[in-house]
Amino acid sequence: MRLRHVASVAIVTAMVGLVAVPVQAQVGERVAARTGVKVKGVPTPKEFFGFEMGDEGKLADFNSVKRYLKLVADRSEEAEYQVVDKTTLGNDYPILLMSNKHNLKRIDQVLDINKRLSDPRVMKAEAKRAGIAVDEYARQLAAKSVPVYYIEATIHSTEVGATQSLVNVVHRMATENSDYTRQVLDNVILLIVPSQNPDGQHLVIDHFNKTAGTGYDRTYPDLYHHYTGHDDNRDWFMMTQKESQTRVRLEQKYRPVAQHYMHQAGATSPRIWSPPWDEPMSDTLDPIVVSASNSLGMQTQRDLVAEGRKGSKWNDAYGILWNADVIGYSPFLGTSTWLTEIASVRDLAYTYTSDKILEPADNTLRSVLPYDSKTWTLKQIVEYGAAAAYSGMKTVSSDPKSWLYNNLYLSNRNSENWTGGPYAYVVPANQRDPYALYDMLKLFDFGQAEIDRATRSFTAGDKKYPEGSYILKTSQPMGRWIDQLLRIDEYPDSARKCAQCPLIMPYSETTDNLALLLGVDVDAVTTPFEAATTRVRGVEPVQQRMPGHPGQRGAYVLSPTSYGLGQVIADLQDAGVSAYRAKAAVTVEGRKLPAGALLVPSKDSKARQVLTKASQETGLPVYATNAVPKVDAVKLKDDTRVGLIRGANNMPGGWMMWMFDQIGVNYQVVSADDYADLGAKYDTIVLAPGISANSITRGLDPAKNPPEFAWARGVPDGLEKLQQFVKSGGNLVALGSASSTAATSLGLPVQNVTPTDRAAFNAPGALLKQHYDADVPAVWGMPESWPTWFNNDAAFKVTGDAEIASTYPEEENLLVSGYAHGTSAIGGAANIATFDVGEGEATIAGGHITFRTWPRASWTVVTNAMYNGAGEDVEADQLVKLFR
């Protein structure tokens, strides 16, 4: 099954509203008393599951958790169970809403009020009609509503305690009739997400339960999200995954004032960690939202200490407020996000024991009640998690109107009037890559940013822009988010504990500039300007007109300058249509296209149909000529067979699977059994970043893993088999750190010159300058210069014969966006190069140019290397004959 259009479908769904499948909550028998059991017939977790949450070695599977939540909703008028989506693997994505029956019955009214509070323009208009000041009107409106409090568990599915904790939380809120539960349910609507990664819950917990009593490892050995594994919470600005899109649609619909993300950390980490956050902080964030996150964390610290829960810390880690990939989307709506990180145990659910105190520490302001035990249990994880959840709910429910007024009204009013960024970002029409433009605008549209399109040419910042250019102003509700994604990042020198203290590196990367990653030209315009525009309502690819049929000896031609060309090639291969790549520039319909142009014989009756559909989906123009250009070319191998070596639990390989599936690449993950004769199964083999010699030769131990993971077992002579594949005519593509694996295994004439001393050199997830030789097949279609992703990766000095495709310029400072120092050390070094190896060839890219699929401008390199290297050279005269 080809999954190419999953993201587009999800975005269309978002435009018409969140689709929910409600399960009607049946009225249970209530007890009038203010104390004791509130609803009869709701079993305790022990009665339902057969054990208490947190019992040693016991984990409730997700199907049982869903049944329990649905049972609670069936028997309580203060709970509603919904399935709001399906996951990547087709499982239910459930939520549970909990509040008093009055709030649940009027939830549409509550959500309408909260959405209006979040829109400063609506508030001004309504206040004007009411004849009162807008701030006073907002206070009155807030008094008619209640805030939504969002709590989410186990996005990382090996962090098993959170979902188990929420079972106890739900039971208490459903059955206890105390002053506390009445305060919470009367004053907020709880939006409970028992797992943000249901697929991972099924994989991890089911594996744990199936391996009980066996000699197998209890922890699931592979990616616990089908594509992204632990990276599933690094998808908060590209929003590639179904689960990410589902969360964003929930955030857009429910507008929570606070979100509590429940995580776990290593066994020797603090017993529990919460905000206040560490440095640095993006200046795009509203201070109200950030200070409220910190206050939630500090209130939780206070409550945990008051309960005698030792080992609680804050501020010692997790400076996540710099990058959009971890900041997320919701803070730009006015939501204060906070998380708890709780220490893990042994083998998911067994007591962790040490011969010394687990976390020896002195009393400090950041750890006022240190932990003093040598053991840590799953029961403690469950209890600490529930305690933190209760604290957050209490904080918001004790002052609901101020949370609505401050977070939804004031923060969004501040955003509309924000002047911290440029006046606008202008996206010129006629981009070199219309598919990249589509990808970028599609994301902003999904995020409900206001996009305008010029109906006439205009001038902004002393530059003239043509009709059809796009304008994203920052003085709009989502203006801060727009600036976060399009600004040139300059990492703050103020991110220090003291003036003399070392610079604090961010928890994640140092830049997330969407335009540079995708390959879109965008200009920041600082001064106001006038332009005739129309508001964009939904984003579609650029509509291109197909040329007339060029005749039986003609050719259809596409430019190589878009990463969308990979999809076109995959479509042609799927349909059995042959295609060629021109080795030199060609002129078609008066346009000069650079080397690498795609040539498709028009005599194939299926070619026009395939290209028409591909052009509609990508926005790429198709040209035609009645005679194929007389140029040397590469004939792409029909139905190129691609093997992906990713190993078990390799996230970069998972991301590559996602991209391959979107494009429709004919690929398979290489199995240990395949090494017996790689050439019989594959034309091209791709080594995913992170693949080392050990990944191939050692792999997973069959004695410790069930038979279904035998594909990932080690192949002791795997490197020799890989070398034999290339020397016998195979094509190898090695990316990121796997480039060093390939270089060593194949004996390539390269030397890694990237310094390892981080005091002298450091570029931790930044965009650096890169020059491309677009006459080299590996980088056909790339511009002469465009930034490349770099995360202290390999940069090569080439000491033998090679086609060097891209290099770092010899300049003092190579940084384009993010943070880096000492980069002159790699000036002149190669990033991408191709080598002849026996009868085959190998292309390596030292940089992680496919990092989480973000640097899509570089995906052109992957397409070129996969298909060109497996192709066959054709001289110009022969090409003409083939097209007759």
PDB file of C-alpha atoms in Angstrom, residues 488-657:
ATOM      1  CA  ILE A 488      17.204  33.098  10.885  1.00  0.00           C
ATOM      2  CA  ASP A 489      18.094  31.643  14.261  1.00  0.00           C
ATOM      3  CA  GLU A 490      20.791  33.394  16.268  1.00  0.00           C
ATOM      4  CA  TYR A 491      21.446  31.346  19.358  1.00  0.00           C
ATOM      5  CA  PRO A 492      21.458  33.646  22.410  1.00  0.00           C
ATOM      6  CA  ASP A 493      24.715  34.250  24.246  1.00  0.00           C
ATOM      7  CA  SER A 494      22.579  34.900  27.340  1.00  0.00           C
ATOM      8  CA  ALA A 495      21.821  31.172  27.702  1.00  0.00           C
ATOM      9  CA  ARG A 496      24.123  30.830  30.709  1.00  0.00           C
ATOM     10  CA  LYS A 497      23.747  30.319  34.457  1.00  0.00           C
ATOM     11  CA  CYS A 498      26.093  33.251  35.048  1.00  0.00           C
ATOM     12  CA  ALA A 499      28.222  35.640  33.019  1.00  0.00           C
ATOM     13  CA  GLN A 500      31.274  33.386  33.270  1.00  0.00           C
ATOM     14  CA  CYS A 501      29.385  30.096  33.026  1.00  0.00           C
ATOM     15  CA  PRO A 502      29.518  27.982  29.849  1.00  0.00           C
ATOM     16  CA  LEU A 503      26.863  28.436  27.217  1.00  0.00           C
ATOM     17  CA  ILE A 504      23.929  26.073  27.748  1.00  0.00           C
ATOM     18  CA  MET A 505      23.206  24.036  24.669  1.00  0.00           C
ATOM     19  CA  PRO A 506      19.524  23.455  23.874  1.00  0.00           C
ATOM     20  CA  TYR A 507      17.838  20.155  24.605  1.00  0.00           C
ATOM     21  CA  SER A 508      17.308  19.720  20.882  1.00  0.00           C
ATOM     22  CA  GLU A 509      18.786  21.371  17.779  1.00  0.00           C
ATOM     23  CA  THR A 510      19.659  25.021  17.317  1.00  0.00           C
ATOM     24  CA  THR A 511      17.528  25.888  14.297  1.00  0.00           C
ATOM     25  CA  ASP A 512      14.267  24.927  12.657  1.00  0.00           C
ATOM     26  CA  ASN A 513      14.165  27.377   9.745  1.00  0.00           C
ATOM     27  CA  LEU A 514      11.441  25.837   7.615  1.00  0.00           C
ATOM     28  CA  ALA A 515      12.191  27.716   4.398  1.00  0.00           C
ATOM     29  CA  LEU A 516      15.893  26.862   4.389  1.00  0.00           C
ATOM     30  CA  LEU A 517      15.158  23.223   5.179  1.00  0.00           C
ATOM     31  CA  LEU A 518      12.650  22.884   2.355  1.00  0.00           C
ATOM     32  CA  GLY A 519      14.474  24.994  -0.194  1.00  0.00           C
ATOM     33  CA  VAL A 520      12.078  27.950  -0.443  1.00  0.00           C
ATOM     34  CA  ASP A 521      13.239  31.529  -0.959  1.00  0.00           C
ATOM     35  CA  VAL A 522      11.685  33.734   1.730  1.00  0.00           C
ATOM     36  CA  ASP A 523      12.420  37.388   2.544  1.00  0.00           C
ATOM     37  CA  ALA A 524      11.943  38.989   5.958  1.00  0.00           C
ATOM     38  CA  VAL A 525      10.602  42.518   5.410  1.00  0.00           C
ATOM     39  CA  THR A 526      10.977  44.755   8.453  1.00  0.00           C
ATOM     40  CA  THR A 527       9.024  47.843   7.330  1.00  0.00           C
ATOM     41  CA  PRO A 528       5.289  48.018   6.576  1.00  0.00           C
ATOM     42  CA  PHE A 529       4.204  47.955   2.934  1.00  0.00           C
ATOM     43  CA  GLU A 530       1.019  47.992   0.899  1.00  0.00           C
ATOM     44  CA  ALA A 531      -0.077  45.188  -1.410  1.00  0.00           C
ATOM     45  CA  ALA A 532      -3.321  44.152  -3.053  1.00  0.00           C
ATOM     46  CA  THR A 533      -3.985  40.646  -1.746  1.00  0.00           C
ATOM     47  CA  THR A 534      -6.540  37.918  -1.352  1.00  0.00           C
ATOM     48  CA  ARG A 535      -6.725  35.540   1.613  1.00  0.00           C
ATOM     49  CA  VAL A 536      -5.669  31.974   0.829  1.00  0.00           C
ATOM     50  CA  ARG A 537      -8.389  29.478   1.728  1.00  0.00           C
ATOM     51  CA  GLY A 538      -6.851  26.039   1.530  1.00  0.00           C
ATOM     52  CA  VAL A 539      -3.569  25.252  -0.211  1.00  0.00           C
ATOM     53  CA  GLU A 540      -3.214  23.300  -3.425  1.00  0.00           C
ATOM     54  CA  PRO A 541      -0.161  22.544  -5.607  1.00  0.00           C
ATOM     55  CA  VAL A 542       0.600  25.069  -8.337  1.00  0.00           C
ATOM     56  CA  GLN A 543      -1.687  24.240 -11.228  1.00  0.00           C
ATOM     57  CA  GLN A 544       0.365  23.485 -14.328  1.00  0.00           C
ATOM     58  CA  ARG A 545      -0.945  23.060 -17.864  1.00  0.00           C
ATOM     59  CA  MET A 546       0.206  19.940 -19.682  1.00  0.00           C
ATOM     60  CA  PRO A 547       1.824  20.614 -23.054  1.00  0.00           C
ATOM     61  CA  GLY A 548       0.411  19.166 -26.245  1.00  0.00           C
ATOM     62  CA  HIS A 549       1.485  15.666 -27.229  1.00  0.00           C
ATOM     63  CA  PRO A 550       4.994  15.978 -28.750  1.00  0.00           C
ATOM     64  CA  GLY A 551       4.566  13.127 -31.205  1.00  0.00           C
ATOM     65  CA  GLN A 552       5.808   9.559 -31.259  1.00  0.00           C
ATOM     66  CA  ARG A 553       9.492  10.545 -31.438  1.00  0.00           C
ATOM     67  CA  GLY A 554       9.272  13.293 -28.875  1.00  0.00           C
ATOM     68  CA  ALA A 555       9.895  13.522 -25.180  1.00  0.00           C
ATOM     69  CA  TYR A 556       8.378  14.954 -22.058  1.00  0.00           C
ATOM     70  CA  VAL A 557      10.940  16.822 -19.977  1.00  0.00           C
ATOM     71  CA  LEU A 558      10.973  17.871 -16.306  1.00  0.00           C
ATOM     72  CA  SER A 559      13.452  20.092 -14.512  1.00  0.00           C
ATOM     73  CA  PRO A 560      15.606  18.381 -11.845  1.00  0.00           C
ATOM     74  CA  THR A 561      15.366  21.337  -9.433  1.00  0.00           C
ATOM     75  CA  SER A 562      12.585  19.961  -7.210  1.00  0.00           C
ATOM     76  CA  TYR A 563      12.734  17.227  -4.604  1.00  0.00           C
ATOM     77  CA  GLY A 564       9.283  16.350  -5.914  1.00  0.00           C
ATOM     78  CA  LEU A 565      11.051  14.763  -8.886  1.00  0.00           C
ATOM     79  CA  GLY A 566      11.563  11.688  -6.720  1.00  0.00           C
ATOM     80  CA  GLN A 567       7.812  11.151  -6.644  1.00  0.00           C
ATOM     81  CA  VAL A 568       7.574  11.561 -10.424  1.00  0.00           C
ATOM     82  CA  ILE A 569      10.295   8.953 -10.969  1.00  0.00           C
ATOM     83  CA  ALA A 570       8.606   6.567  -8.543  1.00  0.00           C
ATOM     84  CA  ASP A 571       5.286   7.011 -10.363  1.00  0.00           C
ATOM     85  CA  LEU A 572       6.887   6.293 -13.730  1.00  0.00           C
ATOM     86  CA  GLN A 573       8.618   3.203 -12.368  1.00  0.00           C
ATOM     87  CA  ASP A 574       5.351   2.043 -10.833  1.00  0.00           C
ATOM     88  CA  ALA A 575       3.689   2.286 -14.242  1.00  0.00           C
ATOM     89  CA  GLY A 576       6.549   0.601 -16.087  1.00  0.00           C
ATOM     90  CA  VAL A 577       7.489   3.760 -18.028  1.00  0.00           C
ATOM     91  CA  SER A 578      11.192   4.131 -18.857  1.00  0.00           C
ATOM     92  CA  ALA A 579      12.950   7.390 -17.994  1.00  0.00           C
ATOM     93  CA  TYR A 580      16.336   8.987 -18.616  1.00  0.00           C
ATOM     94  CA  ARG A 581      18.419  11.755 -17.005  1.00  0.00           C
ATOM     95  CA  ALA A 582      20.274  14.235 -19.230  1.00  0.00           C
ATOM     96  CA  LYS A 583      23.959  14.511 -18.340  1.00  0.00           C
ATOM     97  CA  ALA A 584      24.165  18.126 -19.495  1.00  0.00           C
ATOM     98  CA  ALA A 585      21.888  21.143 -19.666  1.00  0.00           C
ATOM     99  CA  VAL A 586      19.081  20.997 -22.237  1.00  0.00           C
ATOM    100  CA  THR A 587      16.857  23.677 -23.736  1.00  0.00           C
ATOM    101  CA  VAL A 588      13.148  22.885 -24.025  1.00  0.00           C
ATOM    102  CA  GLU A 589      10.351  25.324 -24.935  1.00  0.00           C
ATOM    103  CA  GLY A 590      12.854  28.153 -24.691  1.00  0.00           C
ATOM    104  CA  ARG A 591      13.892  27.220 -21.154  1.00  0.00           C
ATOM    105  CA  LYS A 592      17.353  26.054 -20.257  1.00  0.00           C
ATOM    106  CA  LEU A 593      17.142  23.218 -17.762  1.00  0.00           C
ATOM    107  CA  PRO A 594      20.251  22.159 -15.839  1.00  0.00           C
ATOM    108  CA  ALA A 595      21.941  18.779 -15.999  1.00  0.00           C
ATOM    109  CA  GLY A 596      19.770  15.997 -14.642  1.00  0.00           C
ATOM    110  CA  ALA A 597      16.565  16.903 -16.484  1.00  0.00           C
ATOM    111  CA  LEU A 598      14.180  13.961 -16.660  1.00  0.00           C
ATOM    112  CA  LEU A 599      13.487  12.727 -20.192  1.00  0.00           C
ATOM    113  CA  VAL A 600      10.440  10.523 -20.766  1.00  0.00           C
ATOM    114  CA  PRO A 601       9.624   8.970 -24.181  1.00  0.00           C
ATOM    115  CA  SER A 602       6.246  10.235 -25.358  1.00  0.00           C
ATOM    116  CA  LYS A 603       5.705   7.094 -27.470  1.00  0.00           C
ATOM    117  CA  ASP A 604       4.834   5.194 -24.279  1.00  0.00           C
ATOM    118  CA  SER A 605       1.063   5.548 -24.072  1.00  0.00           C
ATOM    119  CA  LYS A 606       1.116   5.534 -20.266  1.00  0.00           C
ATOM    120  CA  ALA A 607       3.650   8.360 -19.951  1.00  0.00           C
ATOM    121  CA  ARG A 608       1.234  11.257 -20.441  1.00  0.00           C
ATOM    122  CA  GLN A 609      -1.301   9.891 -17.969  1.00  0.00           C
ATOM    123  CA  VAL A 610       1.331   9.316 -15.294  1.00  0.00           C
ATOM    124  CA  LEU A 611       2.958  12.726 -15.766  1.00  0.00           C
ATOM    125  CA  THR A 612      -0.381  14.557 -15.786  1.00  0.00           C
ATOM    126  CA  LYS A 613      -1.303  13.066 -12.416  1.00  0.00           C
ATOM    127  CA  ALA A 614       2.191  13.601 -10.963  1.00  0.00           C
ATOM    128  CA  SER A 615       2.198  17.228 -12.099  1.00  0.00           C
ATOM    129  CA  GLN A 616      -1.177  17.822 -10.459  1.00  0.00           C
ATOM    130  CA  GLU A 617       0.080  16.343  -7.183  1.00  0.00           C
ATOM    131  CA  THR A 618       3.435  18.115  -7.071  1.00  0.00           C
ATOM    132  CA  GLY A 619       2.896  21.324  -9.010  1.00  0.00           C
ATOM    133  CA  LEU A 620       5.901  20.534 -11.209  1.00  0.00           C
ATOM    134  CA  PRO A 621       5.706  21.773 -14.797  1.00  0.00           C
ATOM    135  CA  VAL A 622       6.038  19.263 -17.631  1.00  0.00           C
ATOM    136  CA  TYR A 623       7.618  20.420 -20.885  1.00  0.00           C
ATOM    137  CA  ALA A 624       7.587  18.748 -24.287  1.00  0.00           C
ATOM    138  CA  THR A 625       9.797  18.533 -27.358  1.00  0.00           C
ATOM    139  CA  ASN A 626       9.103  16.741 -30.638  1.00  0.00           C
ATOM    140  CA  ALA A 627      12.696  15.458 -30.699  1.00  0.00           C
ATOM    141  CA  VAL A 628      14.662  14.264 -27.695  1.00  0.00           C
ATOM    142  CA  PRO A 629      17.661  16.534 -26.998  1.00  0.00           C
ATOM    143  CA  LYS A 630      20.896  15.142 -28.375  1.00  0.00           C
ATOM    144  CA  VAL A 631      22.684  14.702 -25.065  1.00  0.00           C
ATOM    145  CA  ASP A 632      24.462  11.952 -23.188  1.00  0.00           C
ATOM    146  CA  ALA A 633      22.151  10.472 -20.577  1.00  0.00           C
ATOM    147  CA  VAL A 634      21.617   7.892 -17.871  1.00  0.00           C
ATOM    148  CA  LYS A 635      18.845   5.385 -18.439  1.00  0.00           C
ATOM    149  CA  LEU A 636      17.249   4.718 -15.069  1.00  0.00           C
ATOM    150  CA  LYS A 637      16.864   1.034 -14.344  1.00  0.00           C
ATOM    151  CA  ASP A 638      13.252   0.040 -14.760  1.00  0.00           C
ATOM    152  CA  ASP A 639      11.616  -0.745 -11.419  1.00  0.00           C
ATOM    153  CA  THR A 640      14.791   0.023  -9.459  1.00  0.00           C
ATOM    154  CA  ARG A 641      14.868  -2.258  -6.408  1.00  0.00           C
ATOM    155  CA  VAL A 642      15.982  -0.402  -3.296  1.00  0.00           C
ATOM    156  CA  GLY A 643      17.120  -2.050  -0.077  1.00  0.00           C
ATOM    157  CA  LEU A 644      17.204  -0.032   3.130  1.00  0.00           C
ATOM    158  CA  ILE A 645      19.608  -1.161   5.844  1.00  0.00           C
ATOM    159  CA  ARG A 646      18.211   0.349   9.032  1.00  0.00           C
ATOM    160  CA  GLY A 647      18.767  -2.256  11.734  1.00  0.00           C
ATOM    161  CA  ALA A 648      16.505  -2.508  14.767  1.00  0.00           C
ATOM    162  CA  ASN A 649      15.425   0.604  16.658  1.00  0.00           C
ATOM    163  CA  ASN A 650      17.190   2.928  14.214  1.00  0.00           C
ATOM    164  CA  MET A 651      15.215   6.158  14.078  1.00  0.00           C
ATOM    165  CA  PRO A 652      16.917   7.698  11.031  1.00  0.00           C
ATOM    166  CA  GLY A 653      16.003   4.532   9.137  1.00  0.00           C
ATOM    167  CA  GLY A 654      12.435   4.851  10.366  1.00  0.00           C
ATOM    168  CA  TRP A 655      12.207   8.402   9.086  1.00  0.00           C
ATOM    169  CA  MET A 656      13.561   7.190   5.732  1.00  0.00           C
ATOM    170  CA  MET A 657      10.844   4.528   5.596  1.00  0.00           C
TER     171      MET A 657
END
